[in-house]
Amino acid sequence: MHTALEFLTRIGGGALGWLKAWGRLLTFGARALVETFTPAVYNSATRSVVLKQIYFTAWQILPGFLLFAALLSYVVIQIVVTTARDFGLSEFALEVSVRVVVLETLPLLTVLFVALRSGAAINTEVALMNINNEIRALEDVGVDPMRFEFTPRVIGGAISVFALTLLSCILALILAYIAVYGVQSWNVGDFSRVIAKVFTPVAFLTLSVKSLLFGLAVTVIPIRAGLEAPRMLFFAPIAVLRGMVRLFFVIMFIEVASLALIYM
Amino acid sequence: MIWLNDSAEREAMIESLPAAALVSVELPLRANLSVLENIAIVPQYRQNLPFEVAADQAWALLARLNQTDCAFKRDPSLNCVERFVAKLLRAVILRPPIILIDRPAILLPDVCYPPFLASALQVLEGEYEDCRILDYVWNAPLYAPR
């Protein structure tokens, strides 16, 4: 009886801790979102942090990322087009490849790429800032860390993910046209009709909101995980690990929710 | 000078002066910013100055202390004097009512710090209103009698 009670208490304590952590994460995300739309946040210092974040998250990786996105898109589109032709379903090839590549694969690929590169870096940096007491040092000289360090990273991260997704999707649409019709402009009308069929208002809105949510998740979750690190150096890798796992599940949740919204 | 007998007294003193800007080993520089950026960030953020203007102010303060060589270094590359100067100027540029230098013996372990502090504060005179040094009583003999 005693052991069972102890077990239940431990389970309850764990569940409560889990819920509290998610509660703190949502509160932090909501605060970051409110600050994003607060004009007072945007001064010379915060603008420079936003620009630096966009530079490191999007600009620095742009050529390599676009090359990789183009290669992957072209391969997937070719597979879909060839398979559709083999089954006598050529008229659906373009629609299917746009749905697979533009609506699903590229936004997910973009956010995973940014999460692995910038999300992990942000998580580590914030955890070390927290552990080294740099956050309190900033507060002591009258610099609000939320406004100077965290909100600009959220804004920069969201803009970067959205921009990378948009660019890779445009590139994929061009490649899809070339793969299906070849390098000529006679079928632009047919192509436009298929695109209009795929990008219904719901699909377009879902893609936009999904990209923005991915952008928020990829910065808010690592920052919050870094802030939760107890102030001892050996907790830094644990904070990064927790942040990255939480980020993976949130990305997958957003992806599945968007799929459900479009196809169910 | 504020002479202390133990850490509890020190903590109470710091708490009793909430408006003071603290120069302390417990308040490090931002590790991914240079010394110049660490100092300039205060007027840039608080007064919404363009970075160039804020950096000019920071550079002028570093020049007064003859420490412009460390302007573009980051925290791990600094020696104890450079690190102390960066922290002191970050507090000075804020123009608080009081600057509190907490346990200079820890901030400047390789320097005979009482004369160094006296000369640095003299050079910066006019840039701050009041500066107090928190040190333990057993370090009192190190300071020159007034």
Tab-separated table of C-alpha atoms in Angstrom:
chain	number	residue	atom	x	y	z
A	1	MET	CA	0.000	0.000	0.000
A	2	HIS	CA	2.773	2.344	1.026
A	3	THR	CA	4.771	1.537	-2.117
A	4	ALA	CA	1.726	2.071	-4.339
A	5	LEU	CA	1.073	5.429	-2.681
A	6	GLU	CA	4.691	6.424	-3.148
A	7	PHE	CA	4.518	5.377	-6.819
A	8	LEU	CA	1.329	7.391	-7.413
A	9	THR	CA	2.825	10.417	-5.647
A	10	ARG	CA	5.902	10.193	-7.842
A	11	ILE	CA	3.779	9.891	-11.003
A	12	GLY	CA	1.574	12.800	-9.903
A	13	GLY	CA	4.598	14.935	-9.058
A	14	GLY	CA	6.134	14.184	-12.452
A	15	ALA	CA	2.915	15.004	-14.299
A	16	LEU	CA	2.526	18.244	-12.339
A	17	GLY	CA	6.104	19.242	-13.104
A	18	TRP	CA	5.551	18.466	-16.782
A	19	LEU	CA	2.370	20.554	-16.878
A	20	LYS	CA	4.052	23.441	-15.073
A	21	ALA	CA	6.974	23.386	-17.534
A	22	TRP	CA	4.571	23.576	-20.496
A	23	GLY	CA	2.615	26.307	-18.699
A	24	ARG	CA	5.801	28.356	-18.265
A	25	LEU	CA	6.680	27.768	-21.910
A	26	LEU	CA	3.259	28.949	-23.114
A	27	THR	CA	3.398	31.992	-20.811
A	28	PHE	CA	6.845	32.867	-22.137
A	29	GLY	CA	5.666	32.404	-25.735
A	30	ALA	CA	2.630	34.613	-25.131
A	31	ARG	CA	4.828	37.298	-23.536
A	32	ALA	CA	7.249	37.171	-26.468
A	33	LEU	CA	4.317	37.499	-28.874
A	34	VAL	CA	2.928	40.519	-27.000
A	35	GLU	CA	6.387	42.138	-26.947
A	36	THR	CA	6.692	41.501	-30.694
A	37	PHE	CA	3.727	43.792	-31.288
A	38	THR	CA	4.870	46.418	-28.763
A	39	PRO	CA	6.432	49.362	-30.655
A	40	ALA	CA	8.543	50.361	-27.617
A	41	VAL	CA	10.553	47.143	-28.000
A	42	TYR	CA	12.037	48.311	-31.286
A	43	ASN	CA	14.985	50.540	-30.521
A	44	SER	CA	18.459	50.711	-32.014
A	45	ALA	CA	19.824	47.904	-29.826
A	46	THR	CA	16.969	45.436	-30.318
A	47	ARG	CA	16.841	46.086	-34.064
A	48	SER	CA	20.506	45.156	-34.333
A	49	VAL	CA	19.857	41.861	-32.470
A	50	VAL	CA	16.945	41.087	-34.844
A	51	LEU	CA	19.190	41.747	-37.858
A	52	LYS	CA	22.005	39.615	-36.419
A	53	GLN	CA	19.534	36.773	-35.781
A	54	ILE	CA	18.236	36.936	-39.364
A	55	TYR	CA	21.829	37.036	-40.634
A	56	PHE	CA	22.887	33.957	-38.656
A	57	THR	CA	19.651	31.999	-39.117
A	58	ALA	CA	18.766	32.730	-42.735
A	59	TRP	CA	21.326	34.738	-44.678
A	60	GLN	CA	24.408	32.746	-43.680
A	61	ILE	CA	22.871	29.429	-44.749
A	62	LEU	CA	20.911	30.686	-47.755
A	63	PRO	CA	23.061	29.355	-50.670
A	64	GLY	CA	23.636	25.908	-49.135
A	65	PHE	CA	20.055	25.581	-47.971
A	66	LEU	CA	18.542	26.605	-51.315
A	67	LEU	CA	20.854	24.222	-53.163
A	68	PHE	CA	19.852	21.349	-50.879
A	69	ALA	CA	16.142	22.275	-51.075
A	70	ALA	CA	16.369	22.446	-54.882
A	71	LEU	CA	18.074	19.051	-55.154
A	72	LEU	CA	15.636	17.357	-52.780
A	73	SER	CA	12.609	18.992	-54.408
A	74	TYR	CA	13.736	18.034	-57.904
A	75	VAL	CA	14.364	14.406	-56.892
A	76	VAL	CA	10.977	14.083	-55.132
A	77	ILE	CA	9.157	15.810	-58.014
A	78	GLN	CA	10.865	13.502	-60.552
A	79	ILE	CA	9.879	10.417	-58.501
A	80	VAL	CA	6.251	11.582	-58.329
A	81	VAL	CA	6.130	12.524	-62.040
A	82	THR	CA	7.714	9.220	-63.180
A	83	THR	CA	5.504	7.115	-60.901
A	84	ALA	CA	2.364	8.965	-62.012
A	85	ARG	CA	3.333	8.427	-65.675
A	86	ASP	CA	3.910	4.690	-65.039
A	87	PHE	CA	0.415	4.357	-63.585
A	88	GLY	CA	-1.174	6.461	-66.338
A	89	LEU	CA	-1.959	9.302	-63.933
A	90	SER	CA	0.194	12.006	-65.529
A	91	GLU	CA	-2.546	14.651	-65.200
A	92	PHE	CA	-2.233	14.426	-61.403
A	93	ALA	CA	1.600	14.515	-61.279
A	94	LEU	CA	1.953	18.268	-60.848
A	95	GLU	CA	-0.770	18.561	-58.224
A	96	VAL	CA	0.612	15.661	-56.178
A	97	SER	CA	4.202	16.901	-56.344
A	98	VAL	CA	3.191	20.433	-55.300
A	99	ARG	CA	1.170	19.044	-52.402
A	100	VAL	CA	3.991	16.738	-51.255
A	101	VAL	CA	6.912	19.111	-51.733
A	102	VAL	CA	5.562	22.634	-51.242
A	103	LEU	CA	2.834	22.127	-48.668
A	104	GLU	CA	4.486	19.440	-46.541
A	105	THR	CA	8.137	18.557	-47.147
A	106	LEU	CA	9.778	21.972	-47.523
A	107	PRO	CA	8.229	23.753	-44.491
A	108	LEU	CA	9.137	20.741	-42.313
A	109	LEU	CA	12.629	20.477	-43.812
A	110	THR	CA	13.217	24.212	-43.270
A	111	VAL	CA	12.193	24.184	-39.633
A	112	LEU	CA	14.226	21.037	-38.892
A	113	PHE	CA	17.275	22.604	-40.545
A	114	VAL	CA	16.889	25.836	-38.538
A	115	ALA	CA	16.141	23.904	-35.334
A	116	LEU	CA	19.299	21.826	-35.634
A	117	ARG	CA	21.471	24.798	-36.497
A	118	SER	CA	20.092	27.915	-34.791
A	119	GLY	CA	17.700	26.378	-32.239
A	120	ALA	CA	20.476	24.338	-30.625
A	121	ALA	CA	22.806	27.364	-30.671
A	122	ILE	CA	20.187	29.638	-29.070
A	123	ASN	CA	19.411	27.011	-26.427
A	124	THR	CA	23.089	26.643	-25.509
A	125	GLU	CA	23.737	30.379	-25.478
A	126	VAL	CA	20.754	31.181	-23.254
A	127	ALA	CA	21.577	28.294	-20.882
A	128	LEU	CA	25.159	29.580	-20.536
A	129	MET	CA	23.943	33.172	-20.108
A	130	ASN	CA	21.647	31.987	-17.350
A	131	ILE	CA	24.295	29.839	-15.661
A	132	ASN	CA	26.956	32.602	-15.820
A	133	ASN	CA	24.550	35.199	-14.372
A	134	GLU	CA	24.828	37.347	-17.503
A	135	ILE	CA	21.059	37.893	-17.490
A	136	ARG	CA	21.167	39.506	-14.031
A	137	ALA	CA	24.191	41.541	-15.093
A	138	LEU	CA	22.157	42.987	-17.983
A	139	GLU	CA	19.227	43.770	-15.682
A	140	ASP	CA	21.618	45.511	-13.293
A	141	VAL	CA	22.657	48.015	-15.973
A	142	GLY	CA	19.037	48.679	-16.929
A	143	VAL	CA	18.866	46.459	-20.016
A	144	ASP	CA	15.736	44.276	-20.033
A	145	PRO	CA	16.926	40.819	-21.205
A	146	MET	CA	13.442	39.922	-22.474
A	147	ARG	CA	13.426	42.966	-24.757
A	148	PHE	CA	17.114	43.012	-25.647
A	149	GLU	CA	18.049	39.330	-25.852
A	150	PHE	CA	14.959	37.143	-26.191
A	151	THR	CA	12.194	38.947	-28.106
A	152	PRO	CA	14.554	40.027	-30.947
A	153	ARG	CA	15.680	36.405	-31.302
A	154	VAL	CA	12.041	35.260	-31.526
A	155	ILE	CA	11.268	37.920	-34.152
A	156	GLY	CA	14.444	37.188	-36.134
A	157	GLY	CA	13.891	33.421	-35.940
A	158	ALA	CA	10.261	33.643	-37.074
A	159	ILE	CA	11.133	35.954	-39.983
A	160	SER	CA	14.011	33.648	-40.994
A	161	VAL	CA	11.944	30.449	-41.003
A	162	PHE	CA	9.125	32.162	-42.903
A	163	ALA	CA	11.520	33.644	-45.481
A	164	LEU	CA	13.447	30.389	-45.997
A	165	THR	CA	10.192	28.459	-46.397
A	166	LEU	CA	8.859	30.995	-48.892
A	167	LEU	CA	12.046	31.015	-50.982
A	168	SER	CA	12.376	27.222	-51.046
A	169	CYS	CA	8.682	26.858	-51.994
A	170	ILE	CA	9.041	29.333	-54.887
A	171	LEU	CA	12.117	27.458	-56.062
A	172	ALA	CA	10.251	24.127	-55.829
A	173	LEU	CA	7.327	25.511	-57.872
A	174	ILE	CA	9.743	26.583	-60.626
A	175	LEU	CA	11.391	23.137	-60.565
A	176	ALA	CA	8.004	21.405	-60.624
A	177	TYR	CA	7.061	23.375	-63.754
A	178	ILE	CA	10.362	22.429	-65.431
A	179	ALA	CA	10.027	18.755	-64.426
A	180	VAL	CA	6.475	18.468	-65.797
A	181	TYR	CA	6.451	20.822	-68.820
A	182	GLY	CA	10.141	21.342	-69.582
A	183	VAL	CA	11.941	24.670	-70.110
A	184	GLN	CA	9.247	26.600	-72.042
A	185	SER	CA	6.451	29.010	-71.162
A	186	TRP	CA	3.463	27.658	-73.174
A	187	ASN	CA	1.902	25.836	-70.203
A	188	VAL	CA	1.948	28.659	-67.669
A	189	GLY	CA	-1.869	28.805	-67.826
A	190	ASP	CA	-2.281	25.082	-67.024
A	191	PHE	CA	0.325	25.380	-64.302
A	192	SER	CA	-1.491	28.367	-62.744
A	193	ARG	CA	-4.784	26.447	-62.722
A	194	VAL	CA	-3.196	23.516	-60.830
A	195	ILE	CA	-1.521	25.873	-58.356
A	196	ALA	CA	-4.835	27.653	-57.737
A	197	LYS	CA	-6.478	24.256	-57.143
A	198	VAL	CA	-3.809	23.275	-54.565
A	199	PHE	CA	-3.550	26.648	-52.835
A	200	THR	CA	-7.117	26.961	-51.614
A	201	PRO	CA	-7.627	29.726	-49.010
A	202	VAL	CA	-7.523	27.089	-46.241
A	203	ALA	CA	-4.320	25.487	-47.576
A	204	PHE	CA	-2.642	28.881	-48.060
A	205	LEU	CA	-3.644	30.079	-44.586
A	206	THR	CA	-2.567	26.782	-43.019
A	207	LEU	CA	0.838	26.959	-44.734
A	208	SER	CA	1.376	30.573	-43.600
A	209	VAL	CA	0.278	29.950	-40.009
A	210	LYS	CA	2.285	26.721	-39.883
A	211	SER	CA	5.455	28.510	-41.010
A	212	LEU	CA	4.945	31.260	-38.445
A	213	LEU	CA	4.305	28.721	-35.670
A	214	PHE	CA	7.422	26.802	-36.725
A	215	GLY	CA	9.386	30.063	-36.542
A	216	LEU	CA	8.072	30.831	-33.065
A	217	ALA	CA	8.672	27.274	-31.805
A	218	VAL	CA	12.235	27.173	-33.082
A	219	THR	CA	13.206	30.154	-30.901
A	220	VAL	CA	10.735	30.242	-27.982
A	221	ILE	CA	11.312	26.625	-26.901
A	222	PRO	CA	15.149	26.756	-26.904
A	223	ILE	CA	15.148	30.121	-25.065
A	224	ARG	CA	12.751	28.866	-22.398
A	225	ALA	CA	14.692	25.612	-22.001
A	226	GLY	CA	17.897	27.624	-21.556
A	227	LEU	CA	16.255	29.814	-18.915
A	228	GLU	CA	15.085	26.747	-16.989
A	229	ALA	CA	18.630	25.417	-16.576
A	230	PRO	CA	19.675	25.386	-12.916
A	231	ARG	CA	22.688	27.638	-12.406
A	232	MET	CA	25.354	24.927	-12.559
A	233	LEU	CA	27.546	24.384	-15.600
A	234	PHE	CA	26.910	20.643	-15.887
A	235	PHE	CA	23.199	21.367	-16.443
A	236	ALA	CA	23.902	23.136	-19.767
A	237	PRO	CA	23.867	19.960	-21.934
A	238	ILE	CA	20.752	18.729	-20.105
A	239	ALA	CA	18.985	22.024	-20.831
A	240	VAL	CA	19.889	21.737	-24.535
A	241	LEU	CA	18.752	18.113	-24.656
A	242	ARG	CA	15.405	18.943	-23.035
A	243	GLY	CA	14.868	21.937	-25.277
A	244	MET	CA	15.626	20.023	-28.457
A	245	VAL	CA	13.376	17.074	-27.563
A	246	ARG	CA	10.534	19.442	-26.643
A	247	LEU	CA	11.099	21.343	-29.901
A	248	PHE	CA	10.968	18.130	-31.960
A	249	PHE	CA	7.629	17.116	-30.451
A	250	VAL	CA	6.135	20.585	-30.929
A	251	ILE	CA	7.269	20.686	-34.582
A	252	MET	CA	5.711	17.271	-35.191
A	253	PHE	CA	2.521	18.305	-33.409
A	254	ILE	CA	2.188	21.435	-35.583
A	255	GLU	CA	2.862	19.357	-38.732
A	256	VAL	CA	0.278	16.684	-37.856
A	257	ALA	CA	-2.280	19.334	-36.852
A	258	SER	CA	-1.810	21.141	-40.184
A	259	LEU	CA	-2.187	17.868	-42.109
A	260	ALA	CA	-5.390	17.133	-40.237
A	261	LEU	CA	-6.693	20.625	-41.002
A	262	ILE	CA	-6.080	20.340	-44.746
A	263	TYR	CA	-6.942	16.698	-45.436
A	264	MET	CA	-9.582	15.715	-42.881
B	1	MET	CA	35.048	53.035	1.610
B	2	ILE	CA	32.647	50.638	3.245
B	3	TRP	CA	34.403	48.150	5.487
B	4	LEU	CA	32.788	44.752	5.890
B	5	ASN	CA	33.248	41.979	8.426
B	6	ASP	CA	31.524	39.136	6.585
B	7	SER	CA	29.478	38.209	3.505
B	8	ALA	CA	26.143	38.732	5.293
B	9	GLU	CA	27.092	42.352	5.909
B	10	ARG	CA	28.095	42.673	2.265
B	11	GLU	CA	24.778	41.315	1.025
B	12	ALA	CA	22.853	43.603	3.380
B	13	MET	CA	24.847	46.608	2.148
B	14	ILE	CA	24.184	45.782	-1.511
B	15	GLU	CA	20.475	45.326	-0.789
B	16	SER	CA	20.327	48.649	1.038
B	17	LEU	CA	21.565	50.455	-2.106
B	18	PRO	CA	19.188	49.254	-4.855
B	19	ALA	CA	19.870	52.267	-7.072
B	20	ALA	CA	23.600	51.580	-7.149
B	21	ALA	CA	25.300	50.122	-10.220
B	22	LEU	CA	27.307	47.163	-9.055
B	23	VAL	CA	30.792	46.322	-10.307
B	24	SER	CA	31.141	42.770	-9.130
B	25	VAL	CA	32.655	39.434	-9.995
B	26	GLU	CA	29.090	38.078	-9.811
B	27	LEU	CA	27.924	40.282	-12.697
B	28	PRO	CA	29.956	39.194	-15.731
B	29	LEU	CA	30.225	40.798	-19.148
B	30	ARG	CA	28.108	39.425	-22.015
B	31	ALA	CA	30.390	36.702	-23.341
B	32	ASN	CA	29.469	37.083	-27.006
B	33	LEU	CA	29.955	40.860	-27.064
B	34	SER	CA	33.254	42.737	-27.210
B	35	VAL	CA	34.280	45.141	-24.437
B	36	LEU	CA	33.205	48.099	-26.591
B	37	GLU	CA	29.793	46.527	-27.272
B	38	ASN	CA	29.334	45.617	-23.603
B	39	ILE	CA	29.782	49.274	-22.637
B	40	ALA	CA	27.986	50.788	-25.642
B	41	ILE	CA	24.935	48.579	-25.254
B	42	VAL	CA	23.835	50.558	-22.180
B	43	PRO	CA	23.314	53.967	-23.886
B	44	GLN	CA	22.291	52.257	-27.127
B	45	TYR	CA	19.465	50.404	-25.384
B	46	ARG	CA	18.477	52.943	-22.722
B	47	GLN	CA	18.702	56.120	-24.804
B	48	ASN	CA	17.981	54.524	-28.194
B	49	LEU	CA	21.239	55.905	-29.594
B	50	PRO	CA	22.632	54.614	-32.893
B	51	PHE	CA	25.412	52.100	-32.237
B	52	GLU	CA	28.068	54.419	-33.708
B	53	VAL	CA	27.212	57.202	-31.231
B	54	ALA	CA	27.062	54.820	-28.257
B	55	ALA	CA	30.340	53.198	-29.336
B	56	ASP	CA	31.998	56.627	-29.556
B	57	GLN	CA	30.979	57.295	-25.946
B	58	ALA	CA	32.318	53.899	-24.862
B	59	TRP	CA	35.553	54.435	-26.819
B	60	ALA	CA	36.089	57.858	-25.181
B	61	LEU	CA	35.779	56.293	-21.718
B	62	LEU	CA	38.179	53.471	-22.630
B	63	ALA	CA	40.620	56.051	-23.978
B	64	ARG	CA	40.540	57.981	-20.705
B	65	LEU	CA	41.699	54.833	-18.927
B	66	ASN	CA	44.221	53.991	-21.673
B	67	GLN	CA	42.472	50.695	-22.375
B	68	THR	CA	41.433	50.996	-26.026
B	69	ASP	CA	43.590	47.951	-26.870
B	70	CYS	CA	40.978	45.674	-25.307
B	71	ALA	CA	37.989	47.333	-27.042
B	72	PHE	CA	37.426	44.499	-29.501
B	73	LYS	CA	38.302	41.608	-27.206
B	74	ARG	CA	35.678	39.346	-25.669
B	75	ASP	CA	35.554	38.298	-22.039
B	76	PRO	CA	37.654	35.093	-22.180
B	77	SER	CA	40.542	36.997	-23.834
B	78	LEU	CA	40.677	39.738	-21.196
B	79	ASN	CA	43.108	40.002	-18.308
B	80	CYS	CA	41.782	40.982	-14.900
B	81	VAL	CA	42.495	44.715	-15.352
B	82	GLU	CA	40.768	44.844	-18.751
B	83	ARG	CA	37.788	42.927	-17.407
B	84	PHE	CA	37.521	45.233	-14.411
B	85	VAL	CA	37.761	48.335	-16.589
B	86	ALA	CA	34.998	46.999	-18.874
B	87	LYS	CA	32.721	46.343	-15.891
B	88	LEU	CA	33.518	49.714	-14.317
B	89	LEU	CA	32.822	51.618	-17.553
B	90	ARG	CA	29.597	49.667	-18.122
B	91	ALA	CA	28.498	51.011	-14.740
B	92	VAL	CA	29.881	54.529	-15.317
B	93	ILE	CA	28.172	55.018	-18.688
B	94	LEU	CA	24.848	54.248	-16.991
B	95	ARG	CA	25.371	57.408	-14.834
B	96	PRO	CA	23.754	55.925	-11.727
B	97	PRO	CA	23.584	57.833	-8.424
B	98	ILE	CA	26.113	55.430	-6.887
B	99	ILE	CA	28.687	53.017	-8.258
B	100	LEU	CA	29.443	50.158	-5.914
B	101	ILE	CA	32.723	48.324	-6.448
B	102	ASP	CA	32.240	44.981	-4.743
B	103	ARG	CA	35.331	43.249	-3.250
B	104	PRO	CA	38.005	44.663	-5.587
B	105	ALA	CA	40.477	42.061	-4.312
B	106	ILE	CA	38.530	39.402	-6.280
B	107	LEU	CA	38.121	41.623	-9.322
B	108	LEU	CA	41.808	42.559	-9.443
B	109	PRO	CA	43.719	39.592	-8.006
B	110	ASP	CA	47.004	40.327	-9.811
B	111	VAL	CA	47.179	44.057	-9.103
B	112	CYS	CA	47.916	46.149	-6.042
B	113	TYR	CA	44.382	47.354	-6.338
B	114	PRO	CA	43.998	50.301	-3.908
B	115	PRO	CA	46.268	52.680	-5.893
B	116	PHE	CA	44.928	51.324	-9.184
B	117	LEU	CA	41.338	52.024	-8.099
B	118	ALA	CA	42.225	55.474	-6.831
B	119	SER	CA	43.883	56.479	-10.100
B	120	ALA	CA	41.116	54.967	-12.280
B	121	LEU	CA	38.397	56.768	-10.327
B	122	GLN	CA	40.374	60.009	-10.442
B	123	VAL	CA	40.678	59.779	-14.226
B	124	LEU	CA	36.924	59.197	-14.487
B	125	GLU	CA	36.012	62.059	-12.163
B	126	GLY	CA	33.032	63.979	-13.494
B	127	GLU	CA	31.611	60.861	-15.167
B	128	TYR	CA	29.959	59.569	-11.984
B	129	GLU	CA	28.282	61.099	-8.957
B	130	ASP	CA	29.397	58.845	-6.140
B	131	CYS	CA	31.479	55.699	-5.913
B	132	ARG	CA	31.836	53.416	-2.918
B	133	ILE	CA	34.142	50.463	-2.490
B	134	LEU	CA	33.012	47.447	-0.518
B	135	ASP	CA	35.990	45.668	1.010
B	136	TYR	CA	36.671	43.504	4.016
B	137	VAL	CA	38.272	45.073	7.072
B	138	TRP	CA	41.292	42.789	6.858
B	139	ASN	CA	42.225	44.472	3.567
B	140	ALA	CA	42.214	47.936	5.178
B	141	PRO	CA	46.017	48.064	5.643
B	142	LEU	CA	46.422	47.854	1.861
B	143	TYR	CA	44.793	51.275	1.404
B	144	ALA	CA	46.854	54.416	1.910
B	145	PRO	CA	45.783	56.428	4.967
B	146	ARG	CA	43.697	59.486	4.070
